[in-house]
Amino acid sequence: MDAVRVALLREALAGTEWLRTTRHFAGTLRTSVTRHGGGLLLVGSPRYEPWHLAAHLDDEAAWSGLPELSPTLVRHRVPDGVPAHLAVGLGRLEAARRGETLLVVTAEEPGEGLLERVHDARRGGATVLALDGAGGDEGRDLRALAHDALPVPAAAELDLDTVQHLVSAAAGENAPPAPRGRHRFLDRLARLAEQLSAPPPTRW
């Protein structure tokens, strides 16, 4: 989903709870990584790796001038021969320390193995955030471990992928949204045109 489609989606969601909650969660993410500066770890579940969120956060880091948003993707299984930045295993969570931020994205029940490692990261002092696509009782334990969580249950109006796009786009914003009106619309178009005309290289 490119920046224009994100802007159109925001227009469609204007005045809804989703726009407010995704902006709030993105603000928590941005504040955590910029205040502490310890790095952003991103992990999914065994069957769901958040590749697209990793790529979009990497882009937002470059566009917004916030390098702290560029994540380290932590993987459940690391294939042989992959580049170093794609070869970070779950042991990295056990080594997480104060100042680091761990963002957990799940589309299913996270499982005991992942929950144990998230607990290790929190106990080590990391800030834990969760995008919980399992919802309900399946995601309850993960949400209990997180300092802030955004549940996206299966019955929600938006799916987990769409919510990730909204969160990553909002995380790269340097200021709160301006009041609605003609100037806000023109400013948004100018910003989108600048982003689309000079996309940064991506690592993913």
PDB file of N, CA and C in Angstrom, residues 43-49 75-77 90 105-114:
ATOM      1  N   VAL A  43       9.160  -8.778  15.713  1.00  0.00           N
ATOM      2  CA  VAL A  43       9.021 -10.230  15.623  1.00  0.00           C
ATOM      3  C   VAL A  43       7.566 -10.595  15.379  1.00  0.00           C
ATOM      4  N   GLY A  44       7.364 -11.672  14.619  1.00  0.00           N
ATOM      5  CA  GLY A  44       6.032 -12.205  14.397  1.00  0.00           C
ATOM      6  C   GLY A  44       5.881 -13.538  15.092  1.00  0.00           C
ATOM      7  N   SER A  45       4.956 -14.342  14.602  1.00  0.00           N
ATOM      8  CA  SER A  45       4.730 -15.681  15.138  1.00  0.00           C
ATOM      9  C   SER A  45       5.393 -16.694  14.207  1.00  0.00           C
ATOM     10  N   PRO A  46       5.445 -17.965  14.600  1.00  0.00           N
ATOM     11  CA  PRO A  46       6.117 -18.949  13.740  1.00  0.00           C
ATOM     12  C   PRO A  46       5.576 -19.006  12.312  1.00  0.00           C
ATOM     13  N   ARG A  47       4.282 -18.746  12.145  1.00  0.00           N
ATOM     14  CA  ARG A  47       3.686 -18.828  10.804  1.00  0.00           C
ATOM     15  C   ARG A  47       3.429 -17.468  10.174  1.00  0.00           C
ATOM     16  N   TYR A  48       3.818 -16.387  10.860  1.00  0.00           N
ATOM     17  CA  TYR A  48       3.540 -15.046  10.332  1.00  0.00           C
ATOM     18  C   TYR A  48       4.725 -14.134  10.605  1.00  0.00           C
ATOM     19  N   GLU A  49       5.517 -13.879   9.590  1.00  0.00           N
ATOM     20  CA  GLU A  49       6.620 -12.930   9.713  1.00  0.00           C
ATOM     21  C   GLU A  49       6.187 -11.584   9.134  1.00  0.00           C
ATOM     22  N   ARG A  75      13.604 -13.539  13.599  1.00  0.00           N
ATOM     23  CA  ARG A  75      12.937 -14.633  12.893  1.00  0.00           C
ATOM     24  C   ARG A  75      12.927 -15.918  13.723  1.00  0.00           C
ATOM     25  N   HIS A  76      11.866 -16.667  13.578  1.00  0.00           N
ATOM     26  CA  HIS A  76      11.755 -17.955  14.273  1.00  0.00           C
ATOM     27  C   HIS A  76      12.668 -19.001  13.644  1.00  0.00           C
ATOM     28  N   ARG A  77      12.809 -18.951  12.327  1.00  0.00           N
ATOM     29  CA  ARG A  77      13.699 -19.865  11.612  1.00  0.00           C
ATOM     30  C   ARG A  77      14.548 -19.053  10.647  1.00  0.00           C
ATOM     31  N   LEU A  90      15.654 -15.914  17.388  1.00  0.00           N
ATOM     32  CA  LEU A  90      14.906 -15.602  18.602  1.00  0.00           C
ATOM     33  C   LEU A  90      15.797 -15.349  19.818  1.00  0.00           C
ATOM     34  N   VAL A 105       4.095  -8.723  16.434  1.00  0.00           N
ATOM     35  CA  VAL A 105       2.944  -8.725  15.530  1.00  0.00           C
ATOM     36  C   VAL A 105       2.508 -10.163  15.313  1.00  0.00           C
ATOM     37  N   THR A 106       1.282 -10.484  15.703  1.00  0.00           N
ATOM     38  CA  THR A 106       0.807 -11.854  15.560  1.00  0.00           C
ATOM     39  C   THR A 106      -0.536 -11.882  14.850  1.00  0.00           C
ATOM     40  N   ALA A 107      -0.721 -12.901  14.026  1.00  0.00           N
ATOM     41  CA  ALA A 107      -2.002 -13.119  13.365  1.00  0.00           C
ATOM     42  C   ALA A 107      -2.695 -14.343  13.953  1.00  0.00           C
ATOM     43  N   GLU A 108      -2.123 -14.880  15.009  1.00  0.00           N
ATOM     44  CA  GLU A 108      -2.626 -16.109  15.624  1.00  0.00           C
ATOM     45  C   GLU A 108      -2.187 -16.125  17.073  1.00  0.00           C
ATOM     46  N   GLU A 109      -2.587 -17.148  17.798  1.00  0.00           N
ATOM     47  CA  GLU A 109      -2.125 -17.293  19.173  1.00  0.00           C
ATOM     48  C   GLU A 109      -0.603 -17.399  19.184  1.00  0.00           C
ATOM     49  N   PRO A 110       0.091 -16.587  19.974  1.00  0.00           N
ATOM     50  CA  PRO A 110       1.552 -16.526  19.872  1.00  0.00           C
ATOM     51  C   PRO A 110       2.280 -17.791  20.297  1.00  0.00           C
ATOM     52  N   GLY A 111       1.737 -18.576  21.180  1.00  0.00           N
ATOM     53  CA  GLY A 111       2.413 -19.795  21.611  1.00  0.00           C
ATOM     54  C   GLY A 111       3.352 -19.536  22.779  1.00  0.00           C
ATOM     55  N   GLU A 112       3.576 -20.589  23.569  1.00  0.00           N
ATOM     56  CA  GLU A 112       4.368 -20.443  24.783  1.00  0.00           C
ATOM     57  C   GLU A 112       5.808 -20.036  24.508  1.00  0.00           C
ATOM     58  N   GLY A 113       6.407 -20.591  23.438  1.00  0.00           N
ATOM     59  CA  GLY A 113       7.806 -20.277  23.152  1.00  0.00           C
ATOM     60  C   GLY A 113       8.024 -18.799  22.916  1.00  0.00           C
ATOM     61  N   LEU A 114       7.166 -18.184  22.108  1.00  0.00           N
ATOM     62  CA  LEU A 114       7.294 -16.754  21.846  1.00  0.00           C
ATOM     63  C   LEU A 114       6.979 -15.943  23.096  1.00  0.00           C
TER      64      LEU A 114
END
